[in-house]
Structures are given as C-alpha cells and as structure tokens.
PDB file of C-alpha atoms in Angstrom:
ATOM      1  CA  GLN L  11     106.451  81.940  71.478  1.00 88.00           C
ATOM      2  CA  MET L  12     108.867  84.338  69.870  1.00 92.00           C
ATOM      3  CA  GLN L  13     112.390  83.005  69.499  1.00 96.00           C
ATOM      4  CA  LEU L  14     115.383  84.936  68.211  1.00 97.00           C
ATOM      5  CA  VAL L  15     118.713  83.220  67.610  1.00 98.00           C
ATOM      6  CA  GLN L  16     121.716  85.364  66.771  1.00 98.00           C
ATOM      7  CA  SER L  17     124.956  84.470  65.025  1.00 98.00           C
ATOM      8  CA  GLY L  18     128.132  83.798  66.954  1.00 98.00           C
ATOM      9  CA  PRO L  19     130.894  86.089  68.247  1.00 98.00           C
ATOM     10  CA  GLU L  20     133.250  87.825  65.856  1.00 98.00           C
ATOM     11  CA  VAL L  21     136.640  89.495  66.061  1.00 98.00           C
ATOM     12  CA  LYS L  22     137.279  92.158  63.438  1.00 98.00           C
ATOM     13  CA  GLU L  23     140.014  94.629  62.600  1.00 98.00           C
ATOM     14  CA  PRO L  24     139.347  98.377  62.567  1.00 98.00           C
ATOM     15  CA  GLY L  25     138.023  99.651  59.243  1.00 97.00           C
ATOM     16  CA  THR L  26     136.377  96.383  58.266  1.00 98.00           C
ATOM     17  CA  SER L  27     132.709  95.379  58.407  1.00 98.00           C
ATOM     18  CA  VAL L  28     130.699  92.823  60.359  1.00 98.00           C
ATOM     19  CA  THR L  29     127.291  91.299  59.747  1.00 98.00           C
ATOM     20  CA  VAL L  30     125.185  89.879  62.574  1.00 98.00           C
ATOM     21  CA  SER L  31     122.168  87.718  61.830  1.00 98.00           C
ATOM     22  CA  CYS L  32     118.992  87.272  63.843  1.00 98.00           C
ATOM     23  CA  LYS L  33     116.859  84.276  62.897  1.00 98.00           C
ATOM     24  CA  THR L  34     113.302  84.520  64.166  1.00 97.00           C
ATOM     25  CA  SER L  35     110.524  81.995  64.699  1.00 95.00           C
ATOM     26  CA  GLY L  36     107.273  81.530  66.559  1.00 93.00           C
ATOM     27  CA  PHE L  37     105.411  84.557  65.217  1.00 93.00           C
ATOM     28  CA  ILE L  38     104.169  86.146  62.011  1.00 93.00           C
ATOM     29  CA  PHE L  39     107.341  87.719  60.647  1.00 95.00           C
ATOM     30  CA  THR L  40     105.540  90.062  58.272  1.00 94.00           C
ATOM     31  CA  SER L  41     103.597  91.616  61.168  1.00 95.00           C
ATOM     32  CA  SER L  42     106.644  92.470  63.212  1.00 96.00           C
ATOM     33  CA  ALA L  43     109.420  94.958  63.745  1.00 97.00           C
ATOM     34  CA  VAL L  44     113.007  94.108  64.647  1.00 98.00           C
ATOM     35  CA  GLN L  45     115.437  96.427  66.319  1.00 98.00           C
ATOM     36  CA  TRP L  46     119.141  96.263  67.065  1.00 98.00           C
ATOM     37  CA  VAL L  47     120.609  97.372  70.361  1.00 98.00           C
ATOM     38  CA  ARG L  48     124.169  97.329  71.612  1.00 97.00           C
ATOM     39  CA  GLN L  49     125.816  97.470  75.003  1.00 97.00           C
ATOM     40  CA  THR L  50     129.445  98.076  75.720  1.00 95.00           C
ATOM     41  CA  ARG L  51     130.865  96.467  78.842  1.00 89.00           C
ATOM     42  CA  GLY L  52     129.184  97.863  81.911  1.00 81.00           C
ATOM     43  CA  GLN L  53     127.444 100.618  80.003  1.00 92.00           C
ATOM     44  CA  ARG L  54     123.887 101.525  79.077  1.00 94.00           C
ATOM     45  CA  LEU L  55     121.779 100.045  76.307  1.00 96.00           C
ATOM     46  CA  GLU L  56     122.178 101.944  73.048  1.00 97.00           C
ATOM     47  CA  TRP L  57     119.631 101.821  70.238  1.00 97.00           C
ATOM     48  CA  VAL L  58     121.230 101.142  66.869  1.00 98.00           C
ATOM     49  CA  GLY L  59     118.294 100.964  64.469  1.00 97.00           C
ATOM     50  CA  TRP L  60     115.244  99.019  63.391  1.00 98.00           C
ATOM     51  CA  THR L  61     113.182  97.731  60.517  1.00 97.00           C
ATOM     52  CA  VAL L  62     109.457  97.287  60.106  1.00 96.00           C
ATOM     53  CA  ILE L  63     109.297  93.921  58.381  1.00 96.00           C
ATOM     54  CA  GLY L  64     106.062  94.392  56.466  1.00 93.00           C
ATOM     55  CA  THR L  65     107.129  97.651  54.797  1.00 93.00           C
ATOM     56  CA  GLY L  66     110.885  97.202  54.802  1.00 93.00           C
ATOM     57  CA  ASN L  67     111.294 100.684  56.245  1.00 94.00           C
ATOM     58  CA  THR L  68     114.410 101.164  58.331  1.00 96.00           C
ATOM     59  CA  ASN L  69     115.741 103.886  60.593  1.00 96.00           C
ATOM     60  CA  ASN L  70     119.102 104.127  62.298  1.00 96.00           C
ATOM     61  CA  ALA L  71     120.276 106.136  65.254  1.00 95.00           C
ATOM     62  CA  GLN L  72     122.061 109.324  64.351  1.00 92.00           C
ATOM     63  CA  ASN L  73     125.291 108.013  65.854  1.00 90.00           C
ATOM     64  CA  PHE L  74     125.358 105.251  63.234  1.00 88.00           C
ATOM     65  CA  GLN L  75     124.189 107.130  60.175  1.00 80.00           C
ATOM     66  CA  GLY L  76     125.944 105.847  57.083  1.00 89.00           C
ATOM     67  CA  ARG L  77     127.588 102.912  58.888  1.00 96.00           C
ATOM     68  CA  VAL L  78     124.641 100.612  59.621  1.00 97.00           C
ATOM     69  CA  MET L  79     122.535  98.673  57.171  1.00 97.00           C
ATOM     70  CA  ILE L  80     119.604  96.570  58.334  1.00 97.00           C
ATOM     71  CA  THR L  81     118.098  94.087  55.897  1.00 97.00           C
ATOM     72  CA  ARG L  82     115.646  91.192  56.072  1.00 97.00           C
ATOM     73  CA  ASP L  83     115.200  87.873  54.317  1.00 96.00           C
ATOM     74  CA  MET L  84     111.522  87.058  54.114  1.00 96.00           C
ATOM     75  CA  SER L  85     112.181  83.468  53.038  1.00 96.00           C
ATOM     76  CA  THR L  86     114.049  82.609  56.244  1.00 97.00           C
ATOM     77  CA  SER L  87     112.530  85.160  58.657  1.00 97.00           C
ATOM     78  CA  THR L  88     116.002  86.472  59.341  1.00 98.00           C
ATOM     79  CA  VAL L  89     117.172  90.025  59.887  1.00 98.00           C
ATOM     80  CA  TYR L  90     120.740  91.188  59.337  1.00 98.00           C
ATOM     81  CA  MET L  91     122.674  94.123  60.704  1.00 98.00           C
ATOM     82  CA  LYS L  92     125.836  95.181  58.901  1.00 98.00           C
ATOM     83  CA  LEU L  93     128.129  97.644  60.646  1.00 98.00           C
ATOM     84  CA  SER L  94     130.875  99.142  58.496  1.00 98.00           C
ATOM     85  CA  SER L  95     134.042 101.152  59.099  1.00 97.00           C
ATOM     86  CA  LEU L  96     134.466  99.443  62.448  1.00 97.00           C
ATOM     87  CA  ARG L  97     136.187 101.332  65.249  1.00 97.00           C
ATOM     88  CA  LEU L  98     137.648 100.110  68.509  1.00 97.00           C
ATOM     89  CA  ASP L  99     134.696 101.604  70.393  1.00 95.00           C
ATOM     90  CA  ASP L 100     132.262  99.461  68.405  1.00 97.00           C
ATOM     91  CA  THR L 101     133.334  96.577  70.632  1.00 98.00           C
ATOM     92  CA  ALA L 102     130.106  95.557  72.343  1.00 98.00           C
ATOM     93  CA  VAL L 103     127.383  92.966  72.700  1.00 97.00           C
ATOM     94  CA  TYR L 104     124.817  93.435  69.947  1.00 98.00           C
ATOM     95  CA  TYR L 105     121.231  92.311  70.537  1.00 98.00           C
ATOM     96  CA  CYS L 106     118.280  91.962  68.228  1.00 98.00           C
ATOM     97  CA  ALA L 107     114.749  92.277  69.569  1.00 97.00           C
ATOM     98  CA  ALA L 108     111.408  91.682  67.859  1.00 97.00           C
ATOM     99  CA  ALA L 109     107.825  92.640  68.555  1.00 96.00           C
ATOM    100  CA  ILE L 110     104.509  92.371  66.798  1.00 95.00           C
ATOM    101  CA  TYR L 111     104.001  95.789  65.232  1.00 95.00           C
ATOM    102  CA  THR L 112     100.488  96.911  64.330  1.00 91.00           C
ATOM    103  CA  TYR L 113      98.848 100.291  63.832  1.00 89.00           C
ATOM    104  CA  GLY L 114     102.164 101.977  64.551  1.00 87.00           C
ATOM    105  CA  TYR L 115     102.683 100.433  67.972  1.00 91.00           C
ATOM    106  CA  ALA L 116     104.861  97.593  69.185  1.00 93.00           C
ATOM    107  CA  GLY L 117     103.776  94.799  71.475  1.00 92.00           C
ATOM    108  CA  GLN L 118     106.131  92.804  73.658  1.00 95.00           C
ATOM    109  CA  TRP L 119     109.786  92.995  72.657  1.00 95.00           C
ATOM    110  CA  SER L 120     111.515  89.616  72.779  1.00 95.00           C
ATOM    111  CA  TRP L 121     115.315  89.579  72.702  1.00 96.00           C
ATOM    112  CA  GLY L 122     118.000  87.427  71.183  1.00 96.00           C
ATOM    113  CA  GLN L 123     120.868  86.061  73.231  1.00 96.00           C
ATOM    114  CA  GLY L 124     123.328  88.723  72.109  1.00 97.00           C
ATOM    115  CA  THR L 125     126.426  88.611  69.913  1.00 98.00           C
ATOM    116  CA  GLN L 126     129.843  89.767  71.095  1.00 98.00           C
ATOM    117  CA  ILE L 127     131.626  91.842  68.468  1.00 98.00           C
ATOM    118  CA  THR L 128     135.236  92.661  69.275  1.00 98.00           C
ATOM    119  CA  VAL L 129     137.177  95.184  67.233  1.00 98.00           C
ATOM    120  CA  SER L 130     140.884  94.792  67.708  1.00 97.00           C
ATOM    121  CA  SER L 131     144.043  95.385  65.732  1.00 95.00           C
TER     122      SER L 131
ATOM    123  CA  SER W  17     117.936 113.910  69.301  1.00 89.00           C
ATOM    124  CA  TYR W  18     115.253 112.568  71.600  1.00 95.00           C
ATOM    125  CA  GLU W  19     116.191 111.614  75.160  1.00 96.00           C
ATOM    126  CA  LEU W  20     114.660 109.682  78.043  1.00 98.00           C
ATOM    127  CA  THR W  21     115.822 110.667  81.512  1.00 98.00           C
ATOM    128  CA  GLN W  22     116.095 108.264  84.439  1.00 97.00           C
ATOM    129  CA  SER W  23     117.533 108.724  87.904  1.00 91.00           C
ATOM    130  CA  PRO W  24     120.838 106.845  88.159  1.00 94.00           C
ATOM    131  CA  SER W  25     119.985 104.911  91.288  1.00 96.00           C
ATOM    132  CA  VAL W  26     117.241 103.897  93.711  1.00 97.00           C
ATOM    133  CA  SER W  27     117.788 102.111  97.007  1.00 97.00           C
ATOM    134  CA  VAL W  28     115.125 100.406  99.102  1.00 98.00           C
ATOM    135  CA  SER W  29     114.930  97.833 101.876  1.00 97.00           C
ATOM    136  CA  PRO W  30     113.298  94.456 101.277  1.00 97.00           C
ATOM    137  CA  GLY W  31     109.527  94.654 101.429  1.00 97.00           C
ATOM    138  CA  GLN W  32     109.422  98.355 100.601  1.00 97.00           C
ATOM    139  CA  THR W  33     108.170  99.916  97.375  1.00 98.00           C
ATOM    140  CA  ALA W  34     110.578 101.054  94.677  1.00 98.00           C
ATOM    141  CA  ARG W  35     109.534 103.629  92.121  1.00 98.00           C
ATOM    142  CA  ILE W  36     111.667 104.139  89.041  1.00 98.00           C
ATOM    143  CA  THR W  37     110.777 107.055  86.813  1.00 97.00           C
ATOM    144  CA  CYS W  38     111.513 107.924  83.205  1.00 98.00           C
ATOM    145  CA  SER W  39     110.815 111.301  81.607  1.00 98.00           C
ATOM    146  CA  GLY W  40     110.492 112.240  77.951  1.00 98.00           C
ATOM    147  CA  ASP W  41     108.556 114.742  75.898  1.00 97.00           C
ATOM    148  CA  ALA W  42     106.963 112.126  73.638  1.00 97.00           C
ATOM    149  CA  LEU W  43     105.721 109.846  76.408  1.00 97.00           C
ATOM    150  CA  PRO W  44     102.163 111.265  76.246  1.00 96.00           C
ATOM    151  CA  ARG W  45     102.002 109.879  72.680  1.00 95.00           C
ATOM    152  CA  GLN W  46     104.330 106.903  72.690  1.00 96.00           C
ATOM    153  CA  TYR W  47     104.229 103.793  74.863  1.00 97.00           C
ATOM    154  CA  ALA W  48     107.036 103.006  77.261  1.00 98.00           C
ATOM    155  CA  TYR W  49     108.698  99.662  77.768  1.00 98.00           C
ATOM    156  CA  TRP W  50     110.740  98.596  80.792  1.00 98.00           C
ATOM    157  CA  TYR W  51     113.581  96.088  80.982  1.00 98.00           C
ATOM    158  CA  GLN W  52     115.352  94.458  83.875  1.00 98.00           C
ATOM    159  CA  GLN W  53     118.989  93.539  83.349  1.00 96.00           C
ATOM    160  CA  LYS W  54     121.236  91.623  85.697  1.00 95.00           C
ATOM    161  CA  PRO W  55     125.025  91.395  85.205  1.00 92.00           C
ATOM    162  CA  GLY W  56     126.039  89.222  82.296  1.00 90.00           C
ATOM    163  CA  GLN W  57     122.464  88.642  81.156  1.00 92.00           C
ATOM    164  CA  ALA W  58     120.314  89.901  78.308  1.00 92.00           C
ATOM    165  CA  PRO W  59     117.584  92.401  79.203  1.00 95.00           C
ATOM    166  CA  ILE W  60     114.196  90.998  80.219  1.00 96.00           C
ATOM    167  CA  LEU W  61     110.968  92.817  79.422  1.00 97.00           C
ATOM    168  CA  VAL W  62     109.070  93.519  82.647  1.00 98.00           C
ATOM    169  CA  MET W  63     106.477  96.015  81.353  1.00 98.00           C
ATOM    170  CA  TYR W  64     105.175  96.970  77.921  1.00 97.00           C
ATOM    171  CA  LYS W  65     102.773  99.572  76.606  1.00 97.00           C
ATOM    172  CA  ASP W  66     103.180 101.559  79.830  1.00 97.00           C
ATOM    173  CA  ARG W  67     101.282  99.217  82.106  1.00 97.00           C
ATOM    174  CA  GLU W  68     101.011  95.739  80.557  1.00 97.00           C
ATOM    175  CA  ARG W  69     102.861  92.991  82.389  1.00 98.00           C
ATOM    176  CA  PRO W  70     104.268  90.078  80.340  1.00 96.00           C
ATOM    177  CA  SER W  71     103.394  86.581  81.446  1.00 95.00           C
ATOM    178  CA  GLY W  72     105.824  85.268  84.020  1.00 96.00           C
ATOM    179  CA  ILE W  73     106.559  88.684  85.519  1.00 98.00           C
ATOM    180  CA  PRO W  74     105.488  88.870  89.181  1.00 97.00           C
ATOM    181  CA  GLU W  75     102.435  90.922  90.064  1.00 97.00           C
ATOM    182  CA  ARG W  76     104.544  93.153  92.289  1.00 98.00           C
ATOM    183  CA  PHE W  77     105.715  94.878  89.088  1.00 98.00           C
ATOM    184  CA  SER W  78     103.358  97.575  87.767  1.00 98.00           C
ATOM    185  CA  GLY W  79     103.581 100.517  85.403  1.00 98.00           C
ATOM    186  CA  SER W  80     101.893 103.883  85.011  1.00 97.00           C
ATOM    187  CA  ASN W  81     101.969 106.936  82.779  1.00 96.00           C
ATOM    188  CA  SER W  82     101.319 110.498  83.924  1.00 95.00           C
ATOM    189  CA  GLY W  83     102.049 112.480  80.797  1.00 93.00           C
ATOM    190  CA  THR W  84     105.732 113.105  80.233  1.00 97.00           C
ATOM    191  CA  THR W  85     106.738 110.713  83.011  1.00 97.00           C
ATOM    192  CA  VAL W  86     106.283 106.966  83.231  1.00 98.00           C
ATOM    193  CA  THR W  87     106.874 104.995  86.398  1.00 98.00           C
ATOM    194  CA  LEU W  88     107.812 101.403  87.070  1.00 98.00           C
ATOM    195  CA  THR W  89     106.707 100.421  90.565  1.00 98.00           C
ATOM    196  CA  ILE W  90     107.944  97.354  92.377  1.00 98.00           C
ATOM    197  CA  SER W  91     105.859  96.657  95.473  1.00 98.00           C
ATOM    198  CA  GLY W  92     107.296  94.470  98.200  1.00 97.00           C
ATOM    199  CA  VAL W  93     110.794  94.529  96.727  1.00 98.00           C
ATOM    200  CA  GLN W  94     112.746  91.312  97.007  1.00 97.00           C
ATOM    201  CA  ALA W  95     116.499  90.773  96.917  1.00 97.00           C
ATOM    202  CA  GLU W  96     116.190  89.171  93.466  1.00 97.00           C
ATOM    203  CA  ASP W  97     114.862  92.464  92.081  1.00 98.00           C
ATOM    204  CA  GLU W  98     118.276  94.093  92.428  1.00 98.00           C
ATOM    205  CA  ALA W  99     119.248  94.956  88.866  1.00 98.00           C
ATOM    206  CA  ASP W 100     119.525  97.730  86.298  1.00 97.00           C
ATOM    207  CA  TYR W 101     116.225  98.932  84.875  1.00 98.00           C
ATOM    208  CA  TYR W 102     115.916 100.683  81.512  1.00 98.00           C
ATOM    209  CA  CYS W 103     112.980 102.512  79.968  1.00 98.00           C
ATOM    210  CA  HIS W 104     112.573 102.424  76.201  1.00 98.00           C
ATOM    211  CA  SER W 105     110.318 104.402  73.906  1.00 98.00           C
ATOM    212  CA  ALA W 106     110.071 106.118  70.541  1.00 97.00           C
ATOM    213  CA  ASP W 107     110.221 109.762  69.584  1.00 96.00           C
ATOM    214  CA  SER W 108     107.074 111.648  68.628  1.00 95.00           C
ATOM    215  CA  SER W 109     107.283 110.469  65.015  1.00 94.00           C
ATOM    216  CA  GLY W 110     107.514 106.841  66.105  1.00 93.00           C
ATOM    217  CA  SER W 111     110.476 106.395  63.784  1.00 94.00           C
ATOM    218  CA  TYR W 112     113.384 106.521  66.191  1.00 96.00           C
ATOM    219  CA  TRP W 113     113.723 104.711  69.475  1.00 97.00           C
ATOM    220  CA  VAL W 114     115.836 105.470  72.506  1.00 97.00           C
ATOM    221  CA  PHE W 115     116.725 104.005  75.893  1.00 98.00           C
ATOM    222  CA  GLY W 116     116.912 105.839  79.149  1.00 98.00           C
ATOM    223  CA  GLY W 117     120.260 105.893  80.895  1.00 97.00           C
ATOM    224  CA  GLY W 118     119.228 103.137  83.272  1.00 97.00           C
ATOM    225  CA  THR W 119     118.467 103.043  86.996  1.00 98.00           C
ATOM    226  CA  ARG W 120     120.360 100.769  89.325  1.00 97.00           C
ATOM    227  CA  LEU W 121     118.032  99.343  91.959  1.00 98.00           C
ATOM    228  CA  THR W 122     119.848  98.392  95.117  1.00 98.00           C
ATOM    229  CA  VAL W 123     118.092  96.274  97.733  1.00 97.00           C
ATOM    230  CA  LEU W 124     119.615  97.182 101.070  1.00 95.00           C
TER     231      LEU W 124
END
C-alpha cells in the first residue's frame, strides 16, 4: 500500500525559500510519478508540478515557472519541492501525491497528509 | 493554459442520483481522476482512469467518459457524500496537469 509522509509545517518570511519533503513507501519508486498540489484556505486545488521518477523529467505549472524545483532522492524514495521567492499568497497547504506511472498513464493517486506553509513578515 | 470546467454546485436529496461533470478538450485522450474533499481533510481518490473505482469506495460511485466531458455519478446519495469534488487530468501532451474548479455537492 502506497504511503506518503510529508515534512512538518513551516513559517517563512517573504522572499525566502522553503523545501517540503515527501517520503514514499509501499510501491516501486522507480515506476512512479509524484506531483505537488497546493490549496489555500477554502480555495480550489492548484497543481504545482510533477516529476516522473524513472526519467527524472519534471514539469511545473506556468504560475510557478522559475520558482519551483522538484527533485528526488532515489536512495530514500523521497521527493522534494523547493519554492523560492516566497510571497504572502504562497501561504497554503501543500500536498504530494504519487501514482504508478506506466506507458504514459498514471494509476491511482495516493496523497500525503499535507504540509502547512505560512508566509508571514 | 489547459483548463477543466466544472459546475460550481450540485444539490440533491438523499437517495437521488448526483451527476458531476467536468469538461476539457484533452479528455478524449487523457484519463480523468476524481477526488472527494471534506473540510479540513486531504482529498480522497474516488475514481481513476475515468471509470475505475479504488478499493474501499462504495459501489454507488461510478464514472464515465463521453468525449470532452467526464461524469462522476453518485447513485443513491447519502448525507456523508456531501463534499467538494474535483476532477483532475493532463493536457494533450500529458506533461502538464490541472484540476477543475471543484463542485460542491449539497445533500438537501
């Protein structure tokens, strides 16, 4: 069974960076894809970006171009999302989600518990 | 950029059928995924690859695809089904993903 455990909440000042980790287990990491999603209070889900673990390819949503970096550590089956140049409106819950990814299609997306990132001066 | 369009809200009485739709140009080529989200909770996958139901999801949940529109159907709606529902899919290249705006299901 897929399990995703995210790092804890963070409070950051505007202009700084934050890194959220997503440690995975229970599936073949190299055959998966991991995406990052955020949700501001009471608002819709917003796709941030993703990585295909086997190839290392990543893509980010246009809204985050140049500010998001998604990396993976194959030795610990962990994926990281670094968001830079933080703004007040980056305050949100950030989720990671993983799915087995084969032949260009994803299976069932399993989600982490979410990480609250608060940007405040 | 690619968009998925959902109706903002659907209201039904208990026992009735709720249909939640999601429209997007790439849906004939890309699978859709559906999530249920209740306040303060992480999203839960209720349908994947258009019409596949994850284990543990009640049989009253079903999915279909009719080209550029996918539909999540909840038959015999129960009070516990009241939640926000989001569709999720990729653009035609399969490289970029997007969520629909969400549909609030209200059980009257």
